[in-house]
JSON list of C-alpha atoms in Angstrom, two decimals:
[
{"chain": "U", "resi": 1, "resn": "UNK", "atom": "CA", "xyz": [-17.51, -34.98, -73.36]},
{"chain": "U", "resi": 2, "resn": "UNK", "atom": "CA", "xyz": [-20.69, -36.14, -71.43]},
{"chain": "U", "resi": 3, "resn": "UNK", "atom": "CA", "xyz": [-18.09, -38.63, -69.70]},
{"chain": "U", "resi": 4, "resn": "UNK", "atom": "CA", "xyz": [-15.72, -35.45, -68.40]},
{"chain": "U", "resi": 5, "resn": "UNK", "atom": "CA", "xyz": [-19.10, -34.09, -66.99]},
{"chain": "U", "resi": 6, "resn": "UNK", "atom": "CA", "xyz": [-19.99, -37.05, -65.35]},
{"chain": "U", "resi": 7, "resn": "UNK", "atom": "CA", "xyz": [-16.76, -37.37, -63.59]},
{"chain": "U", "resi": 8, "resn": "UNK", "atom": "CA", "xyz": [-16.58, -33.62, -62.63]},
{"chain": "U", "resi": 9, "resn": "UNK", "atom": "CA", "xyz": [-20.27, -33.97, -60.86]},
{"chain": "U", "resi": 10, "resn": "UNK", "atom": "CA", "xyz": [-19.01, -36.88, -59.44]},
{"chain": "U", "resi": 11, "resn": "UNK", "atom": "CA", "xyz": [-15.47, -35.00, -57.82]},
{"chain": "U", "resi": 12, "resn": "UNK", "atom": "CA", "xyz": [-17.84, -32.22, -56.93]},
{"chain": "U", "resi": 13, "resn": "UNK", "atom": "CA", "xyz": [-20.81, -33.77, -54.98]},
{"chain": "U", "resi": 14, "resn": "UNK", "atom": "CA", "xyz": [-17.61, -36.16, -52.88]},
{"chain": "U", "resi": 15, "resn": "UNK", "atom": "CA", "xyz": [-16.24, -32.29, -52.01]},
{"chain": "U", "resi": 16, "resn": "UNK", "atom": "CA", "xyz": [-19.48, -31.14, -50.83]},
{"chain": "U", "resi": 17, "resn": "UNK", "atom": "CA", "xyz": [-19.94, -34.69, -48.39]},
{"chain": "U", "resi": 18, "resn": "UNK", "atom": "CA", "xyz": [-16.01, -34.34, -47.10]},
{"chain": "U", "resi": 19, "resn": "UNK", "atom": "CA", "xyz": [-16.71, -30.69, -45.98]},
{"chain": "U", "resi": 20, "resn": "UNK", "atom": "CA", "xyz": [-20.39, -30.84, -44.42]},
{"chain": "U", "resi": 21, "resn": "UNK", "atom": "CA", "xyz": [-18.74, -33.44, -42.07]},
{"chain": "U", "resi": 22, "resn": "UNK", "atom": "CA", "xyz": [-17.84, -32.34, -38.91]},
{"chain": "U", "resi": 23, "resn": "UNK", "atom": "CA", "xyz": [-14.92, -34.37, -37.96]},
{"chain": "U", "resi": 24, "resn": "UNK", "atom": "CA", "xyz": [-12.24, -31.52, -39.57]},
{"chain": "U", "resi": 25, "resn": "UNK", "atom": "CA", "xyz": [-9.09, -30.53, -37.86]},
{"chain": "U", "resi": 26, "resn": "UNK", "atom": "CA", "xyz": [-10.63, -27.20, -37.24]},
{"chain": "U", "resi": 27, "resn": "UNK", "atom": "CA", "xyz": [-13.90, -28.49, -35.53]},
{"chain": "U", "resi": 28, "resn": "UNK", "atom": "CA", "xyz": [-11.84, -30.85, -33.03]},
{"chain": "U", "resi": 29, "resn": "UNK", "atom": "CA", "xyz": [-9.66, -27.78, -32.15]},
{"chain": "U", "resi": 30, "resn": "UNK", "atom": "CA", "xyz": [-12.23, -25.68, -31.72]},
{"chain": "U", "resi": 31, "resn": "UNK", "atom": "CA", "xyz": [-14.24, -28.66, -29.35]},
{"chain": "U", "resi": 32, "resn": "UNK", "atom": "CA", "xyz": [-11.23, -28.18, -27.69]},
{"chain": "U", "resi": 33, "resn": "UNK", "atom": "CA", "xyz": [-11.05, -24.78, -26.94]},
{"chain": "U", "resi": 34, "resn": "UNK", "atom": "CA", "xyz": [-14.43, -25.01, -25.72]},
{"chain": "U", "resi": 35, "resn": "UNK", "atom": "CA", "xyz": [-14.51, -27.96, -23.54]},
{"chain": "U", "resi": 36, "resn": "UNK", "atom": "CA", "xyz": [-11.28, -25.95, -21.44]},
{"chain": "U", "resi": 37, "resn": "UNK", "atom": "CA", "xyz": [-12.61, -23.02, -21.32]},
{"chain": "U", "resi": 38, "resn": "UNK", "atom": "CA", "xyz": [-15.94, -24.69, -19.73]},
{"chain": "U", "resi": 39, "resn": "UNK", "atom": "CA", "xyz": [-13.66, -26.82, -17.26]},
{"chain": "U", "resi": 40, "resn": "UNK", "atom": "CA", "xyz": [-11.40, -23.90, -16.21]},
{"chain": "U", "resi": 41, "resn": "UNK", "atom": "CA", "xyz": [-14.50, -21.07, -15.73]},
{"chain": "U", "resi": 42, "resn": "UNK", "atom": "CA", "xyz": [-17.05, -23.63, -14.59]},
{"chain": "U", "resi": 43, "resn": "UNK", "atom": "CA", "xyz": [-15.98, -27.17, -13.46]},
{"chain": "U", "resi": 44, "resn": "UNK", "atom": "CA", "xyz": [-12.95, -26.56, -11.58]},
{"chain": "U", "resi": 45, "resn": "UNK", "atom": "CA", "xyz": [-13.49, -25.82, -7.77]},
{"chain": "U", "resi": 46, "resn": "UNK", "atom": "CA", "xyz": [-12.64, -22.53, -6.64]},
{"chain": "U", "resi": 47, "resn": "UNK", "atom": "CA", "xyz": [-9.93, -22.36, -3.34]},
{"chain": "U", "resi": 48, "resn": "UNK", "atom": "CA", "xyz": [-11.75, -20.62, -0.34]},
{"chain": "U", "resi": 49, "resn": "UNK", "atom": "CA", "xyz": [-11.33, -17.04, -0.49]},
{"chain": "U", "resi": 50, "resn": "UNK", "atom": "CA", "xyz": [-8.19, -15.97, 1.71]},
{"chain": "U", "resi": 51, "resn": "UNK", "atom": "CA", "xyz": [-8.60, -13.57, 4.45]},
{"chain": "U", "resi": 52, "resn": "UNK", "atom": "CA", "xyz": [-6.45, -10.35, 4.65]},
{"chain": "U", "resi": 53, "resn": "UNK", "atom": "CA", "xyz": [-3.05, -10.75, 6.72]},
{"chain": "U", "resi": 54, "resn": "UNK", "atom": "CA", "xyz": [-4.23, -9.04, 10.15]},
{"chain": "U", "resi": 55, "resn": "UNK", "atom": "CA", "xyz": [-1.85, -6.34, 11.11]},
{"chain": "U", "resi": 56, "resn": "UNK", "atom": "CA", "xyz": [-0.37, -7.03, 14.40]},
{"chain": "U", "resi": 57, "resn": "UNK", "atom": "CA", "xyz": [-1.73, -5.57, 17.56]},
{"chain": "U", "resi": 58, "resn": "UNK", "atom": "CA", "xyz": [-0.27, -2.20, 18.73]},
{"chain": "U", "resi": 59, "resn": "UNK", "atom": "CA", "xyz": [-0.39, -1.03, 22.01]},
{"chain": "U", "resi": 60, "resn": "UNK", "atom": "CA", "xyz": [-0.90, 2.92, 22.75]},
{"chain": "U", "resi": 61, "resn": "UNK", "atom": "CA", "xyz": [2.09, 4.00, 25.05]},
{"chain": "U", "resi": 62, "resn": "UNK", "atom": "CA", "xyz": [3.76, 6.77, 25.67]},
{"chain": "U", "resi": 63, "resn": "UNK", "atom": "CA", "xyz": [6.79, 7.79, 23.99]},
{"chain": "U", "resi": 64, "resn": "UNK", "atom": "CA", "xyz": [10.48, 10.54, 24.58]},
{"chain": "U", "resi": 65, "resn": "UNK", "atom": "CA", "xyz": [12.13, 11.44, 22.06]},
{"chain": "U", "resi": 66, "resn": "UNK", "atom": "CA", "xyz": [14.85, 8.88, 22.63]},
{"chain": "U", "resi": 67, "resn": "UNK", "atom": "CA", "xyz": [12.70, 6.20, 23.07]},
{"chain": "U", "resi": 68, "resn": "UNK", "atom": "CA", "xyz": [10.76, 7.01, 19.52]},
{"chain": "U", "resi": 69, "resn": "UNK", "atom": "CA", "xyz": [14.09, 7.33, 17.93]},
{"chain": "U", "resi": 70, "resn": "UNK", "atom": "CA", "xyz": [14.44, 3.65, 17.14]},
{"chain": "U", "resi": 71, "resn": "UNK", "atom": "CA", "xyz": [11.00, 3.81, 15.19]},
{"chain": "U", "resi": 72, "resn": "UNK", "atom": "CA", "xyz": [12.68, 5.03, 11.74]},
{"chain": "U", "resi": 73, "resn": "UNK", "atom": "CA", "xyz": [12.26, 1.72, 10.14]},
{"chain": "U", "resi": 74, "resn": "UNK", "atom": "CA", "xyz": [15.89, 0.85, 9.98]},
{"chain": "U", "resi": 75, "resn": "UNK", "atom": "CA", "xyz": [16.61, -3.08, 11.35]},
{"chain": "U", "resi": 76, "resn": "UNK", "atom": "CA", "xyz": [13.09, -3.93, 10.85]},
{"chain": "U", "resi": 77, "resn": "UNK", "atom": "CA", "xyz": [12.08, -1.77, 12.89]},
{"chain": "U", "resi": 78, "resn": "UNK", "atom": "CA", "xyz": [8.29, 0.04, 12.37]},
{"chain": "U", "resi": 79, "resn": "UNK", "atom": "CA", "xyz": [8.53, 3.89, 11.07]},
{"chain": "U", "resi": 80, "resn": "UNK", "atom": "CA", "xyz": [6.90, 5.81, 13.55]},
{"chain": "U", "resi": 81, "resn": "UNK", "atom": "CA", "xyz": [6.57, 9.63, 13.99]},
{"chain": "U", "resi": 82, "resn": "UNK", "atom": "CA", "xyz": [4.81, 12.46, 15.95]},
{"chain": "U", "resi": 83, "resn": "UNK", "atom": "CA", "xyz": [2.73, 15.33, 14.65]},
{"chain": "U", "resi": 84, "resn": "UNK", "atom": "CA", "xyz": [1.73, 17.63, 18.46]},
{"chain": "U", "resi": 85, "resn": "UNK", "atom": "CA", "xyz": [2.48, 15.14, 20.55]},
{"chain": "U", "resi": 86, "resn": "UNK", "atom": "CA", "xyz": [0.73, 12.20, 18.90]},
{"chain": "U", "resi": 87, "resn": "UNK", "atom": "CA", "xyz": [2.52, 9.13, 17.48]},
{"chain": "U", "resi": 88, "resn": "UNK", "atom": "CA", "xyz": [1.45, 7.49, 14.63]},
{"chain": "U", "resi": 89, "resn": "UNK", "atom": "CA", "xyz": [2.40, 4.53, 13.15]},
{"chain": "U", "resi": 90, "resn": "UNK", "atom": "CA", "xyz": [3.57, 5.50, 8.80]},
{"chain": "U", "resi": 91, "resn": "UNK", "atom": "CA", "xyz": [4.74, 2.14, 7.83]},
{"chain": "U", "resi": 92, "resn": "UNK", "atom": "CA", "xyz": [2.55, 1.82, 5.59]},
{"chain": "U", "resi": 93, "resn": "UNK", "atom": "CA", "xyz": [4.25, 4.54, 4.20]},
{"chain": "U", "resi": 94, "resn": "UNK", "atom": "CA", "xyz": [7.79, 3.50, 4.21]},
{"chain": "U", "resi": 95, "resn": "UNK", "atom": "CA", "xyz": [8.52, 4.59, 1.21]},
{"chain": "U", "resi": 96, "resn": "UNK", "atom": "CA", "xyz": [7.82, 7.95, 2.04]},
{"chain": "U", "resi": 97, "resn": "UNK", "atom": "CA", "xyz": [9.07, 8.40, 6.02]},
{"chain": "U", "resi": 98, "resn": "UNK", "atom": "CA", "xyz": [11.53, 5.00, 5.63]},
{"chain": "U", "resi": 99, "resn": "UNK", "atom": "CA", "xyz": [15.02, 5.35, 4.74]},
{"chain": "U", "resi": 100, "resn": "UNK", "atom": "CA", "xyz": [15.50, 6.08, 1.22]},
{"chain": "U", "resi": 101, "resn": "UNK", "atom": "CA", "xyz": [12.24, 8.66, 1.59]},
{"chain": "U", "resi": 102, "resn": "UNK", "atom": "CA", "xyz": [11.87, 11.88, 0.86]},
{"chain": "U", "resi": 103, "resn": "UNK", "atom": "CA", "xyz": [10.37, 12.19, 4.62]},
{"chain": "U", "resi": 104, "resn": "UNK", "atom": "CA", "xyz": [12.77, 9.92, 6.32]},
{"chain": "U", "resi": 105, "resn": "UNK", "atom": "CA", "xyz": [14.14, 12.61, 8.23]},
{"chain": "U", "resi": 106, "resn": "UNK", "atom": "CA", "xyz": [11.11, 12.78, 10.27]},
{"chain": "U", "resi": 107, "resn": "UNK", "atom": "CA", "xyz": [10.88, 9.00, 11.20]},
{"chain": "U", "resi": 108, "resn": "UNK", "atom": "CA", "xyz": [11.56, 8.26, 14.61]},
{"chain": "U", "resi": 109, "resn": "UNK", "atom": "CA", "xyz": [11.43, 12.24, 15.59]},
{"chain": "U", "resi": 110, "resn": "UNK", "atom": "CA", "xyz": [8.54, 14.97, 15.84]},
{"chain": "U", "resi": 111, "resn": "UNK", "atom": "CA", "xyz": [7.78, 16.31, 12.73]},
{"chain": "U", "resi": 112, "resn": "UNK", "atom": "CA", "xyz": [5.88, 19.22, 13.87]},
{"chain": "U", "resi": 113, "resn": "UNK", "atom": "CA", "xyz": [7.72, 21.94, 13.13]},
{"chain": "U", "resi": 114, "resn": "UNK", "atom": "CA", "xyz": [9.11, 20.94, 9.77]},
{"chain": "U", "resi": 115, "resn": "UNK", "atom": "CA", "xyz": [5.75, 19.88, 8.06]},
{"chain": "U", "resi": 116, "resn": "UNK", "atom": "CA", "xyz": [4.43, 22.86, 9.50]},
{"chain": "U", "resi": 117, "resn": "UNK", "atom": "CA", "xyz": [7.46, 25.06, 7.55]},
{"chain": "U", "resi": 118, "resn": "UNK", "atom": "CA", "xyz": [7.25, 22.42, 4.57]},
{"chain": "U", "resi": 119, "resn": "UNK", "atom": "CA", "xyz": [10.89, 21.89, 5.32]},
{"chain": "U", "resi": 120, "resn": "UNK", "atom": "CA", "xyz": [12.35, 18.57, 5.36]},
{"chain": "U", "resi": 121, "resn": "UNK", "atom": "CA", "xyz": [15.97, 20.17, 6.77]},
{"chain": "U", "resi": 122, "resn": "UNK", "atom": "CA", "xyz": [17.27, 18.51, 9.82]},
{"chain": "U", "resi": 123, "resn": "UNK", "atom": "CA", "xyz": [17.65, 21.94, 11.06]},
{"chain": "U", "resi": 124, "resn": "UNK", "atom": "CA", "xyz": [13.80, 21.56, 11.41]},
{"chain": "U", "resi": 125, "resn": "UNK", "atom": "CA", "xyz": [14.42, 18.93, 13.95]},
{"chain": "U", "resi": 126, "resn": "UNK", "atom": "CA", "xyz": [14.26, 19.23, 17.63]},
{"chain": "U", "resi": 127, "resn": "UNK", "atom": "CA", "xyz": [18.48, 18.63, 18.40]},
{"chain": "U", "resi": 128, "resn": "UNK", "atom": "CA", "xyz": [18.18, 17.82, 22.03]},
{"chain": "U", "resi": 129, "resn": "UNK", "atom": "CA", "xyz": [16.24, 14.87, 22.67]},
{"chain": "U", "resi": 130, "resn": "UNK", "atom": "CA", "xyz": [16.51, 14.82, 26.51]},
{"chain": "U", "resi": 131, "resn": "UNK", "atom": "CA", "xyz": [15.63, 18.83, 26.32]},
{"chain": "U", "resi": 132, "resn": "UNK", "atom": "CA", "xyz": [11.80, 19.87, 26.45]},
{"chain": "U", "resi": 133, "resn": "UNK", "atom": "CA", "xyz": [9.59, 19.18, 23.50]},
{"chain": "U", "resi": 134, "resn": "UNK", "atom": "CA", "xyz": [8.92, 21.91, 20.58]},
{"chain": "U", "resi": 135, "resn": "UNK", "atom": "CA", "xyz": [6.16, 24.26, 21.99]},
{"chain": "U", "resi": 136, "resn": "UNK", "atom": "CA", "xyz": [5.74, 25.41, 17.88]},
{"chain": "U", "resi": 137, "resn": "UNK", "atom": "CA", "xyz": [6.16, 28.97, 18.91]},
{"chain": "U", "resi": 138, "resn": "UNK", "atom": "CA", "xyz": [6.93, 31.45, 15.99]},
{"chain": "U", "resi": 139, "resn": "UNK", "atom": "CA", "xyz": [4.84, 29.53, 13.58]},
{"chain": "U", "resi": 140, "resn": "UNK", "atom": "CA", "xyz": [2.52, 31.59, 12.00]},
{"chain": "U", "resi": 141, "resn": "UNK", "atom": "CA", "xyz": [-1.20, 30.79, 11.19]},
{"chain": "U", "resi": 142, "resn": "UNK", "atom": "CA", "xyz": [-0.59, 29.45, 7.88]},
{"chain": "U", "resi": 143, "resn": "UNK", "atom": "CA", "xyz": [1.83, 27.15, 8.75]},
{"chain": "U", "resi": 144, "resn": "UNK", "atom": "CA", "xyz": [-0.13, 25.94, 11.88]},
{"chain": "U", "resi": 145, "resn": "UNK", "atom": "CA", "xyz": [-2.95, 25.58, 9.32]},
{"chain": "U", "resi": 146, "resn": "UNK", "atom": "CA", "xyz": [-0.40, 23.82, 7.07]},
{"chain": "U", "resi": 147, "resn": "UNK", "atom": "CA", "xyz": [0.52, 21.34, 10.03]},
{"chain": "U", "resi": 148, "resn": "UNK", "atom": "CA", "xyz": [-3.30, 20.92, 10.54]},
{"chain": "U", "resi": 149, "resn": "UNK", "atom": "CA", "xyz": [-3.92, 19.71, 7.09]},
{"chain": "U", "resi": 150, "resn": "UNK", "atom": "CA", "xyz": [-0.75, 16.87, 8.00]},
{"chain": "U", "resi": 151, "resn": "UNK", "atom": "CA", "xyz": [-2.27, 15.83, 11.42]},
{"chain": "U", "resi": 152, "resn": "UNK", "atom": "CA", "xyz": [-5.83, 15.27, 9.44]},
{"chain": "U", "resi": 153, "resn": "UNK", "atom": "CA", "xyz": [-4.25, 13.60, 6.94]},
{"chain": "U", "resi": 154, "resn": "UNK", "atom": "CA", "xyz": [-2.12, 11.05, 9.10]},
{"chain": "U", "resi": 155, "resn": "UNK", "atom": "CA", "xyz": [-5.47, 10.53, 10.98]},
{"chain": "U", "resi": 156, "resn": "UNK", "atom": "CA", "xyz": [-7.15, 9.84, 8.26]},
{"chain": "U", "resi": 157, "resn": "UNK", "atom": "CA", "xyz": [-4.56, 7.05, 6.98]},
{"chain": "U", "resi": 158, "resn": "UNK", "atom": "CA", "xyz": [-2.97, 5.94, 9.88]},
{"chain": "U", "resi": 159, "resn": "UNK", "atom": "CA", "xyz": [-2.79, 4.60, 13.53]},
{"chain": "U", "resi": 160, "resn": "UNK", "atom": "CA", "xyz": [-2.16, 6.90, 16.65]},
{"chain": "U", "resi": 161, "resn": "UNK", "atom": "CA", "xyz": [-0.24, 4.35, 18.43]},
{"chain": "U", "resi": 162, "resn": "UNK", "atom": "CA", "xyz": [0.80, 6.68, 21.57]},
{"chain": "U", "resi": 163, "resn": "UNK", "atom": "CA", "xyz": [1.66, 10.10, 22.92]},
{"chain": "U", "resi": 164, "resn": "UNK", "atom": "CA", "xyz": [5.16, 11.88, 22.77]},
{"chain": "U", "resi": 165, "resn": "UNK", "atom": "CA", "xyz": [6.20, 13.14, 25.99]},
{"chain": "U", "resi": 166, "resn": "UNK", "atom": "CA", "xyz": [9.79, 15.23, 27.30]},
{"chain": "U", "resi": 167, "resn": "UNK", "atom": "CA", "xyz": [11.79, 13.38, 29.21]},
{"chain": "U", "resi": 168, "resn": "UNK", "atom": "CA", "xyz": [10.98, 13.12, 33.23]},
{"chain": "U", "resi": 169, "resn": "UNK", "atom": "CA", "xyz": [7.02, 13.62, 32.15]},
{"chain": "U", "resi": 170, "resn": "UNK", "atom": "CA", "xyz": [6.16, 9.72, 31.21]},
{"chain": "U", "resi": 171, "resn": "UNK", "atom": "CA", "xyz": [3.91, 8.47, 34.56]},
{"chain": "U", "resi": 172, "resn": "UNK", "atom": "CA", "xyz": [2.73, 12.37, 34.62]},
{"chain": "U", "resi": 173, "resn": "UNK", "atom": "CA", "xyz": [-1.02, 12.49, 33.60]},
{"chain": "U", "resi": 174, "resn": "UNK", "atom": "CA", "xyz": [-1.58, 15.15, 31.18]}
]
């Protein structure tokens, strides 16, 4: 019996060397692991930061209402509309005022009177574009607050990029 014992100390002092080395599978993985993550977070050169794509110059000019028509964002075109005579330039928002939007009625047109009413009918809409612009009589003071609250808002987000005038008053200083 004292030879089984010997041979069993023997089998388990050669266990105890093989795992205390540290040349296992799992060691060399886990080197591995390391040594990439080091590379990848702090060896490996960073690209220069990018600057932001700079939005293209816009002019302020004055617009009719058939010459802000084309601004509704269809062909590529930028979606552009007017709250009291101001034009601002929404395509940023084309999903809103772009075709397919639950505002796109207003692009390309003054949208006064119908975000003053809340309305987005066409009926809203000034019909003749060659006639004299929508003075916003009728509206009542909640709705002209109502339009106020619009106009801050569009200020506050985007570019006035001209001034809508009636037909026949474009060189006319205001």
């Amino acid at each position: 019996m004292d030879y089984v014992q010997q041979r069993m100390a023997q089998a388990a002092a050669s266990t105890d060397a093989s795992s205390s080395t540290l040349l296992t599978p799992l060691n060399g993985l886990l080197l591995s692991i390391l040594l990439y993550t080091a590379y990848t977070f702090l060896l490996r050169p960073t690209p220069p930061p990018q600057l932001p794509k700079e939005e293209p110059a816009v002019v302020f000019r004055t617009f009719t209402p058939p010459t802000l028509r084309p601004y509704n964002g269809e062909n590529g075109m930028p979606v552009y509309l007017a709250v009291r005579g101001r034009v601002f330039d929404v395509s940023r928002g084309r999903n809103f005022y772009g075709p397919g939007g639950p505002y796109e009625n207003f692009a390309g047109r003054d949208a006064s009177r119908g975000l003053a009413c809340g309305s987005f009918d066409e009926d809203m809409l000034t019909k003749d574009l060659e006639g004299p612009l929508d003075k916003l009589e009728g509206l009542g003071p909640s709705e002209m607050e109502a339009l106020q609250g619009w106009e801050e808002r569009f200020e506050e987000k985007y570019l006035v990029v001209g001034k809508l005038v009636a037909v026949g008053e474009e060189g006319k200083e205001n």
